Coordinates of C-alpha atoms and ligand atoms in Angstrom, one line a residue:
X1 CA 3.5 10.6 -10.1
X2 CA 2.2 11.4 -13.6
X3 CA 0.3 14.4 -13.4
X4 CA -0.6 17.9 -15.4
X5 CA 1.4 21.0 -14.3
X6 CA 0.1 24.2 -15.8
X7 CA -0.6 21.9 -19.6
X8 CA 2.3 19.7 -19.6
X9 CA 2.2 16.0 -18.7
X10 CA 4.8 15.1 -16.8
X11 CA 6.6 12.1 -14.7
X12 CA 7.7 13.6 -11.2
X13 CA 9.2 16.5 -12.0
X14 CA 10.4 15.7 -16.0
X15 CA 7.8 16.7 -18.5
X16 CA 7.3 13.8 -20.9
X17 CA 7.1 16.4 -24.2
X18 CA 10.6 17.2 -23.5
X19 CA 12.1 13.9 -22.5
X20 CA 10.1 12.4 -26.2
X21 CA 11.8 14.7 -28.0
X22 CA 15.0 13.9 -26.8
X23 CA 14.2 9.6 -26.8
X24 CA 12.3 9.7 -29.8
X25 CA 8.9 8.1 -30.1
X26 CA 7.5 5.5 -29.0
X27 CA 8.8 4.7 -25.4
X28 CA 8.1 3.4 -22.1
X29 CA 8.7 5.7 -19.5
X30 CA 8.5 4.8 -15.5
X31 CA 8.3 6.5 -12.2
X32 CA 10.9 5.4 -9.9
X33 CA 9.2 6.8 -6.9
X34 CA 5.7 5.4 -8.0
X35 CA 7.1 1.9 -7.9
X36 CA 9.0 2.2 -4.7
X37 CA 5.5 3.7 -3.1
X38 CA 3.3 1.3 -4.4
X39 CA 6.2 -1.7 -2.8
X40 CA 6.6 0.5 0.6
X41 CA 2.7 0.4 0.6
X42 CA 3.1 -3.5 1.0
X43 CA 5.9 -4.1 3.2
X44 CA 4.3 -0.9 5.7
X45 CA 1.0 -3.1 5.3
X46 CA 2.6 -5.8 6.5
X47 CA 4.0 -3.9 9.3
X48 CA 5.4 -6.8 12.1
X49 CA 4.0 -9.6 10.4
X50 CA 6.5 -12.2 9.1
X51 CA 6.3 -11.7 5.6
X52 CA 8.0 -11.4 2.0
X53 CA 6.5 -9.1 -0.6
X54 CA 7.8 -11.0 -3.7
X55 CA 7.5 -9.0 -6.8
X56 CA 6.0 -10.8 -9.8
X57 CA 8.5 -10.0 -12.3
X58 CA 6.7 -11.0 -15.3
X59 CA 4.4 -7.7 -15.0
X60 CA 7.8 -6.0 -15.8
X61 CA 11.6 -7.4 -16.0
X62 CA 13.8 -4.2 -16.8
X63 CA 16.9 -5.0 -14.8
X64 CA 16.6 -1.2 -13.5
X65 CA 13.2 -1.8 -12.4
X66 CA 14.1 -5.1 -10.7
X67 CA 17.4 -3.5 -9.3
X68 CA 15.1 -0.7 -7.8
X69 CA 12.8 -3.3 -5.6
X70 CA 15.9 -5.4 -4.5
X71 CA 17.2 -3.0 -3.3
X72 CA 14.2 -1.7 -1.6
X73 CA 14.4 -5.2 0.0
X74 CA 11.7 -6.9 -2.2
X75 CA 11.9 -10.9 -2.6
X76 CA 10.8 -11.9 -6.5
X77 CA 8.1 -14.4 -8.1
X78 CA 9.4 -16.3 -10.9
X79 CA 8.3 -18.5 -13.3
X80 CA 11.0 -19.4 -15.6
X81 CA 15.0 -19.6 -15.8
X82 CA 15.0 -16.4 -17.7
X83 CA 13.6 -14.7 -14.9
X84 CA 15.8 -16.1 -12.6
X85 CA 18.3 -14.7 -14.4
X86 CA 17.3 -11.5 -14.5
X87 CA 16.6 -10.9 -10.6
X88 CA 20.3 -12.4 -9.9
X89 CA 21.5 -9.7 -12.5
X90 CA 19.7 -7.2 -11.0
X91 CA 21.1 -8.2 -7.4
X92 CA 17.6 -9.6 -6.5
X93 CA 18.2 -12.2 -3.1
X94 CA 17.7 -15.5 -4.5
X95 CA 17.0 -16.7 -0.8
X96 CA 13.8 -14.0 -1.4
X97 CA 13.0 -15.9 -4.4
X98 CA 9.7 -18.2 -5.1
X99 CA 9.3 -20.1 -8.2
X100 CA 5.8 -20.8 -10.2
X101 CA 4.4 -22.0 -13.0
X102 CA 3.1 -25.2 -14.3
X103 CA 5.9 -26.2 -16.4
X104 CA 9.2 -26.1 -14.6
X105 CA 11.9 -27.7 -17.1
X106 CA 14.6 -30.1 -15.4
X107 CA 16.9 -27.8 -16.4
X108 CA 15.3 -24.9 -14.6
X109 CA 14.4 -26.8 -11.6
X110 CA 18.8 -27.8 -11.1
X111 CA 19.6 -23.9 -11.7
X112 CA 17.0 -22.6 -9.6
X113 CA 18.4 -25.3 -6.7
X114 CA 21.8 -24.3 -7.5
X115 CA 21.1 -20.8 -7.3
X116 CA 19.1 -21.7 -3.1
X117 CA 16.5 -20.2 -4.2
X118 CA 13.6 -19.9 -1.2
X119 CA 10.7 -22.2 -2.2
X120 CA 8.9 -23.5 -5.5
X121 CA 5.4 -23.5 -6.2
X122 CA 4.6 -26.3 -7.1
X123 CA 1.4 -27.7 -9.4
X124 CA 1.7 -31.3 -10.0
X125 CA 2.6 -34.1 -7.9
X126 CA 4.8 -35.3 -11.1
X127 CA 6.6 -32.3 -10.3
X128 CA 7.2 -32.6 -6.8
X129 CA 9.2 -35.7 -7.9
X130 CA 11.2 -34.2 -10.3
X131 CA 12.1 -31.5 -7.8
X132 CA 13.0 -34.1 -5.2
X133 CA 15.1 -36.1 -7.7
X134 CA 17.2 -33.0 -8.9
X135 CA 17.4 -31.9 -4.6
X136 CA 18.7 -35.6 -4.2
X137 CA 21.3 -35.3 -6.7
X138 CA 23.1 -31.8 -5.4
X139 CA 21.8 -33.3 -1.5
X140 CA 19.8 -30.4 -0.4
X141 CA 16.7 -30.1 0.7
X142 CA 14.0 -28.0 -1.0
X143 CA 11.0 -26.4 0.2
X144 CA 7.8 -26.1 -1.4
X145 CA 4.3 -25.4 -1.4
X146 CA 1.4 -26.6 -3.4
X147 CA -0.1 -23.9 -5.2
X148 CA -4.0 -24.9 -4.5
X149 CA -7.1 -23.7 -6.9
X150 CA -9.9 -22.9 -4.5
X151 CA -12.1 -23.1 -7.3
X152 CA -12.8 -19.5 -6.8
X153 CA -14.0 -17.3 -9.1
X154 CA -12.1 -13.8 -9.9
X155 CA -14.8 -12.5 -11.8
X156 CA -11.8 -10.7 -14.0
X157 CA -10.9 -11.2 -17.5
X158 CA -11.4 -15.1 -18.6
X159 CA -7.7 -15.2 -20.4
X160 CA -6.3 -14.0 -16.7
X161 CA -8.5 -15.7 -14.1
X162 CA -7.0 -18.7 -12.7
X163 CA -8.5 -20.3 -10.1
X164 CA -11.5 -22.1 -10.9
X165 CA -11.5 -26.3 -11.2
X166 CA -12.2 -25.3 -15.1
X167 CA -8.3 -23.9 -15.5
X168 CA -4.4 -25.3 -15.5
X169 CA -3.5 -23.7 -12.7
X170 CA -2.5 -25.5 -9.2
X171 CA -3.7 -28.5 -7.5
X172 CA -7.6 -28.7 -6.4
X173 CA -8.2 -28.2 -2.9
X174 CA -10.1 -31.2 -1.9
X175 CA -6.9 -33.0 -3.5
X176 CA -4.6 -31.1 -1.5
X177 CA -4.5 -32.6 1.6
X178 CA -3.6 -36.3 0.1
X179 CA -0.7 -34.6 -2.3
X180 CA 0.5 -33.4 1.4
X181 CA 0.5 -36.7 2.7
X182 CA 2.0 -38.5 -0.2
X183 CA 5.0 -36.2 -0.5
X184 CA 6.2 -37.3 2.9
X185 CA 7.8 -40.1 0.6
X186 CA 10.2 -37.6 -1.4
X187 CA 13.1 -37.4 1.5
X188 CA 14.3 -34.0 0.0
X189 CA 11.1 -31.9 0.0
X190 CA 9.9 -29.6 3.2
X191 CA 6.2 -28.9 2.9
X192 CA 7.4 -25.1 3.6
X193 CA 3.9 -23.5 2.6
X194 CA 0.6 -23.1 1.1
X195 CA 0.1 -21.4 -2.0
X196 CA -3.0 -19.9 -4.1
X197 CA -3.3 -17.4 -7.1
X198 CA -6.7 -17.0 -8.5
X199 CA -6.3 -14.4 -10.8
X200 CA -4.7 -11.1 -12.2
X201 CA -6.9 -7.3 -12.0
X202 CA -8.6 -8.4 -9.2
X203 CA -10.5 -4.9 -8.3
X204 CA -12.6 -5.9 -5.5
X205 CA -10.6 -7.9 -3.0
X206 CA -13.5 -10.0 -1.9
X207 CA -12.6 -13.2 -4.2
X208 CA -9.1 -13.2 -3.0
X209 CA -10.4 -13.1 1.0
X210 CA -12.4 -16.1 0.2
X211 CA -9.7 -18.1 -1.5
X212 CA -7.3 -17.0 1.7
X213 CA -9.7 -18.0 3.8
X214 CA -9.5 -21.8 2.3
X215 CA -6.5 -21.7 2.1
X216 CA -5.6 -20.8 5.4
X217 CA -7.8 -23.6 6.7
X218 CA -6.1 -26.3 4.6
X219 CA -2.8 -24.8 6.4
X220 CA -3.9 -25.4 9.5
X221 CA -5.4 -28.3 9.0
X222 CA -2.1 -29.8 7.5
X223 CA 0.3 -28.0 10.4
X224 CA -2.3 -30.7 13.0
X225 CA -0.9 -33.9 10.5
X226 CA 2.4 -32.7 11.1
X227 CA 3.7 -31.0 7.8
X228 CA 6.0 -28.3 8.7
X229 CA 4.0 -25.4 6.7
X230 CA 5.5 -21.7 7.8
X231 CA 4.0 -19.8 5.4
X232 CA 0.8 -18.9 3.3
X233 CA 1.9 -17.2 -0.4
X234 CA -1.6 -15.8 -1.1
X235 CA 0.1 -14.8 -4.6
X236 CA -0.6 -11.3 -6.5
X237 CA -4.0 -10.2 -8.3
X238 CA -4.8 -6.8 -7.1
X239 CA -5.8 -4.8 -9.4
X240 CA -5.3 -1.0 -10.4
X241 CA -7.6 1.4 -11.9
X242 CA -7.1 1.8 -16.0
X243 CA -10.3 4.2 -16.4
X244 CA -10.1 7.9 -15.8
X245 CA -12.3 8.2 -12.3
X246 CA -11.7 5.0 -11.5
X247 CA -10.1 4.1 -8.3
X248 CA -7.6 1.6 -7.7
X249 CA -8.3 -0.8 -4.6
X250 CA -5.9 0.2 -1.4
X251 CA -2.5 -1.6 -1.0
X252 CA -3.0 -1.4 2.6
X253 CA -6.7 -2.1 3.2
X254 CA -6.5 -5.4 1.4
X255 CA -3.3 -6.0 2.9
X256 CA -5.0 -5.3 6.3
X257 CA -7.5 -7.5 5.7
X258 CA -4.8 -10.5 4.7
X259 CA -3.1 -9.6 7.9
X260 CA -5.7 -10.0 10.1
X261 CA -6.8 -13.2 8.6
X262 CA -3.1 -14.5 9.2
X263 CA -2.0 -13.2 13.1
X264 CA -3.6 -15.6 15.1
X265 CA -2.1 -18.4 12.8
X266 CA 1.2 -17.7 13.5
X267 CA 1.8 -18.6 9.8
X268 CA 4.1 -15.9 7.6
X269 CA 3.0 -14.5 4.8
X270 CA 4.1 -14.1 1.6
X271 CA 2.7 -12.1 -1.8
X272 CA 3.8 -11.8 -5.0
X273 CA 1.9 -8.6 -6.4
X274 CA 2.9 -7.8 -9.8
X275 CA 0.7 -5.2 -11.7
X276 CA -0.5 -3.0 -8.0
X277 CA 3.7 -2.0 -8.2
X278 CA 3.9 -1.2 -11.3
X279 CA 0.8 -1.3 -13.6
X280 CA 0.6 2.9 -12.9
X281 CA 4.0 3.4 -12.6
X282 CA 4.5 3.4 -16.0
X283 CA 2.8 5.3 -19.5
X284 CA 3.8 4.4 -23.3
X285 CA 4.7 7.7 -24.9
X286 CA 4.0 7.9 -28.4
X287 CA 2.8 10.5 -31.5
X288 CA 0.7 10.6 -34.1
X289 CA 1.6 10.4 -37.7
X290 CA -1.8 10.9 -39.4
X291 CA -5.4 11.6 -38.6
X292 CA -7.6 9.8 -41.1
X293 CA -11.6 9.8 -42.2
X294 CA -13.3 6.0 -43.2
X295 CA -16.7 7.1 -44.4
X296 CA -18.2 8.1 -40.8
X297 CA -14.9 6.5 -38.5
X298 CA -12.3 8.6 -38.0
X299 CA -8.9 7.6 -36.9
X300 CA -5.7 8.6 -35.3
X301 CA -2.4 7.0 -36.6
X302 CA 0.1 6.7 -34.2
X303 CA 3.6 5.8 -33.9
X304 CA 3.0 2.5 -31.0
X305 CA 1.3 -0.6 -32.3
X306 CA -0.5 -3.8 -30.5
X307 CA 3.4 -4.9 -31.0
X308 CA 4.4 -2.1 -28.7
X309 CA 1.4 -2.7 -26.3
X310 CA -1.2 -5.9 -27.0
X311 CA -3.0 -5.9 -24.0
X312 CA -6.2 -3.4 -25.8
X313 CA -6.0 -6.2 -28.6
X314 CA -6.0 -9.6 -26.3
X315 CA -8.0 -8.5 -23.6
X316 CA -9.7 -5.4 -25.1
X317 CA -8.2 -3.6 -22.1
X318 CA -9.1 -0.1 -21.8
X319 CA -5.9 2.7 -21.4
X320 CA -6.6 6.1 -21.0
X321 CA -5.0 8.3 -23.4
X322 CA -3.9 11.8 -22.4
X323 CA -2.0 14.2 -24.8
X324 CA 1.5 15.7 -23.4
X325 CA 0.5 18.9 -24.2
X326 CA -2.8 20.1 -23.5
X327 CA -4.8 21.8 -26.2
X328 CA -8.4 24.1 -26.0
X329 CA -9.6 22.6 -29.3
X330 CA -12.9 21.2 -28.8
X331 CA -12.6 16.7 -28.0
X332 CA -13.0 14.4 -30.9
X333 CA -14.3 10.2 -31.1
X334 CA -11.5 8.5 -33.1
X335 CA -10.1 4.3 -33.4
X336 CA -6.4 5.0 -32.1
X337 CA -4.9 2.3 -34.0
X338 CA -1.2 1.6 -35.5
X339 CA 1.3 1.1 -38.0
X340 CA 0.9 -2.7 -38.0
X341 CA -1.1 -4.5 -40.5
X342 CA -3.8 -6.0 -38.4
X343 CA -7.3 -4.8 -38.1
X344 CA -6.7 -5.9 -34.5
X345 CA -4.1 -3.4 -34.2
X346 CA -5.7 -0.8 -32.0
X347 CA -5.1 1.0 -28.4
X348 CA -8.3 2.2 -28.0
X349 CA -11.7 2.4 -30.3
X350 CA -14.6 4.7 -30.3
X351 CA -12.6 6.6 -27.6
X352 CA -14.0 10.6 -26.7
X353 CA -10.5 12.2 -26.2
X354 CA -8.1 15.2 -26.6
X355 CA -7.9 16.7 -30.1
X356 CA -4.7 15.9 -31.1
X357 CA -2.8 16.8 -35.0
X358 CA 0.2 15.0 -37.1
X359 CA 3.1 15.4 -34.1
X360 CA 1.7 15.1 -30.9
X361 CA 2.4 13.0 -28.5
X362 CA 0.3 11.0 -26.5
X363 CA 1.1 9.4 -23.3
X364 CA -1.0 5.8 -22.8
X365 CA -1.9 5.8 -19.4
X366 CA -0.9 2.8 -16.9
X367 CA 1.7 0.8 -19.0
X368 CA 3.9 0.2 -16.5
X369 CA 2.3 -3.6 -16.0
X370 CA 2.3 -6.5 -18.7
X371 CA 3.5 -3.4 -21.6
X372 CA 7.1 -4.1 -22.5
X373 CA 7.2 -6.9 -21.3
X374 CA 4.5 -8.4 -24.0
X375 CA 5.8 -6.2 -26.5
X376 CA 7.3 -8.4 -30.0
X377 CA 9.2 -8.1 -33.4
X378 CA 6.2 -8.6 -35.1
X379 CA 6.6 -6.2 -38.7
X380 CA 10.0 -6.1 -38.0
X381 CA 9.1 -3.1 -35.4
X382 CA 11.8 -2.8 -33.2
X383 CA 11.5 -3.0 -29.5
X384 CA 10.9 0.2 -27.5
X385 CA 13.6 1.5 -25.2
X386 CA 12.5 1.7 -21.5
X387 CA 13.0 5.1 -19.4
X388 CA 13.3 5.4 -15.8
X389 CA 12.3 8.5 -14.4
X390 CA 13.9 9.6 -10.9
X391 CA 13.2 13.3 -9.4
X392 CA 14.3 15.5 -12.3
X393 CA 16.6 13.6 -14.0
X394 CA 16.1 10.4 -16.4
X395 CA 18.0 7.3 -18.0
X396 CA 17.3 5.6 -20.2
X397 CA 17.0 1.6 -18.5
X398 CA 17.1 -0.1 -21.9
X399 CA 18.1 1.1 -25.5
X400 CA 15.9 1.3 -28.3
X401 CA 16.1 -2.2 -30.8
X402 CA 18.3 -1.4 -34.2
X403 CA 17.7 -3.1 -37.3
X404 CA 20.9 -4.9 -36.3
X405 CA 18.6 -6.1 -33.4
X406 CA 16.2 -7.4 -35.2
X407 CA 18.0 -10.0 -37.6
X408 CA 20.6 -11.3 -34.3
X409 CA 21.0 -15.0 -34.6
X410 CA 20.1 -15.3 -38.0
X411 CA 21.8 -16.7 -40.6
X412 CA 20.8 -17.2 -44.4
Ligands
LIG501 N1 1.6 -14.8 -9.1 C1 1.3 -15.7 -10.1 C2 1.4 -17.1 -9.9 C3 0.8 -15.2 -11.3 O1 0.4 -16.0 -12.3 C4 0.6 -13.8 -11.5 C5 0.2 -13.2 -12.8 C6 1.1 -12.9 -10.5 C7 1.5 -13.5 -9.3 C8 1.0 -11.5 -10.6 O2 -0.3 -11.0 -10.7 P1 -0.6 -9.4 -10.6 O3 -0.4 -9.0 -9.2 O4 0.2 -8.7 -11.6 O5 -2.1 -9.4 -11.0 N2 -0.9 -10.2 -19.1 C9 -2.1 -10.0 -18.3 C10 -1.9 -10.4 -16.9 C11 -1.4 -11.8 -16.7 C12 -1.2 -12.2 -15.3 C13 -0.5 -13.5 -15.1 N3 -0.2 -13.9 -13.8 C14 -2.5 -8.5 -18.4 O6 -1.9 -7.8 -19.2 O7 -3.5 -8.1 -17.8

């Protein structure tokens, strides 16, 4: 959905020069239609199979964007109150609704009951008890699965794999089984499901097979001891391509591959994909202020910071960076770093790319996924305002911070 036509860049049908001169610079900007593909690439995957494609909305929570997959149907992974919060806003279903994480506050645990959610994933057998203590109180019943580590190994980035024995995530597999057993006791859980995560930018499926795969088996093996399990949450991970050439891993060959692992189980699926609906939905538009020589280094000054967009800093995660306007000047090898005051402070280093002067703008490439969304104050920058993109016409989702913004709930 973001393409070249002629030498402008554009989103569907809107070219991003134009709309950055009207927003001002830096923005996110999303394809509506790239995010409703990417979630109808799922749920056709899935095709007749029981199944809930929820959402992970901590790869992006813009109301609009979360309003855009409820209504497409979607179900949503959570893993705090906030989140909650935003999915109801947006209309999410809260009966489509699975909550994660390893630390679930009491006070999250009562609103997400309150609120019927569908199930939590849960990762501690201390927290099964809370969960049945809070059900007890409003006398419902709550369903849950354990979130399992296979102990296998993503082979992704070490700050976003998550299911070997070495990390907090989940409950180990050979431990499972007993935790099962043992949660008979609390009167207000149902063993609902099984549930495994092992990590995020996954690009070749294979580790995720192999943890479904266990899984699965520990399902089974728990349906014969009686536990009610109906589904398998084999969680989200897949991962999209972030270099030019690369290519990102097909929604519905992996989901193929999950489905026919699943059929003859009778079990439903569920999957709570995250950055494959929205990772290249989305670019960060911004423009450069200066162009600057350090002895042999050259670099490019633009308007976004690591504030803006951290994920080149923390992970040293590559972006592709294409300029709105295409030029014939010859390429050049610059650090695209920004205003903020932090040698870390870079989107890219060393990068061959478009010549590009003082006021042009630069889209960075496949933002749509863990941009915003880890995007801070930090210099006092004010956050970016968030455009949806839909055919030839755009809105803007969320406004661009003040100053006003900044100092809220401050006093002297
Ligand atoms: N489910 C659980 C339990 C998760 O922890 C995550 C991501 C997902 C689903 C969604 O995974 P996805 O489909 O998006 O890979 N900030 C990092 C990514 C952190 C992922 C955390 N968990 C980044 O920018 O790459």
């Amino acid at each position: 959905m973001f393409a070249y036509s002629n030498n402008d860049y554009y989103c569907e049908q809107v070219p991003l020069a134009d709309l950055a001169h009207e927003t001002g610079t830096p923005a996110y900007v999303y394809s509506s239609q790239a995010i409703l593909a990417n979630y109808g690439a799922y749920e056709e995957a899935f095709g007749d199979l029981p199944h809930t494609v929820c959402y992970a909305v901590k790869a992006n929570s813009s109301l609009a964007v979360l309003a855009l997959l409820a209504k497409a149907g979607a179900g949503f992974d959570i893993v705090s109150g906030g989140e909650l919060y935003r999915v109801l806003q947006a209309g999410g279903d809260p009966a489509k609704v699975v909550f994660s994480g390893v630390g679930k506050t009491a006070a999250e645990v009562e609103d997400a009951l309150a609120n019927g959610i569908h199930s939590f994933n849960c990762e501690s057998e201390a927290e099964l008890a809370l969960i049945d203590a809070k059900a007890a109180r409003v006398g419902k019943k709550a369903g849950f699965s354990i979130r399992v580590n296979p102990d296998v190994d993503a082979a992704t980035h070490p700050y976003i794999s998550t299911g070997l024995s070495q990390h907090k995530f989940g409950i180990a597999i050979a431990d499972a089984a007993g935790v099962y057993e043992r949660s008979k006791q609390f009167r207000n859980l149902v063993a609902e499901g099984v549930s495994c995560h092992i990590g995020s930018q996954i690009l070749d499926p294979s580790p995720i097979l192999e943890a479904v795969d266990k899984v699965l088996a520990l399902a089974e093996a728990l349906r014969a001891q009686g536990h009610p399990i109906r589904h398998l949450d084999l969680g989200g991970g897949l991962g999209v391509a972030y270099h030019a050439g690369e290519t990102s891993p097909e929604i519905r060959g992996f989901v193929d591959a999950l489905t026919s692992r699943l059929r003859a189980s009778g079990l439903a699926a569920m999957i709570e994909p995250g950055r494959s609906i929205v990772g290249q939905a989305g670019v960060l538009v911004t423009r450069v202020l200066y162009r600057k020589k350090n002895g042999d280094k050259e670099f490019l000054i633009v308007d976004a910071a690591m504030n803006d967009l951290i994920r080149p800093s923390l992970y040293r995660a590559h972006h592709e960076i294409l300029p709105l306007r295409k030029n014939t000047l010859p390429t050049m090898k610059v650090d695209v770093v920004g205003p903020v005051c932090e040698t870390g402070d870079f989107l890219a280093r060393d990068r061959e790319m478009a010549n590009a002067m003082p006021g042009d703008y630069l889209a960075v490439c496949t933002a749509g996924a863990y941009g915003f969304v880890q995007s801070c104050n930090y210099n006092s920058r004010p956050r970016l305002p968030e455009i949806l993109v839909e055919g030839d016409r755009w809105r803007v989702i969320r406004e661009r911070e003040s100053y006003a913004d900044l100092v809220r709930g401050e006093t002297i």
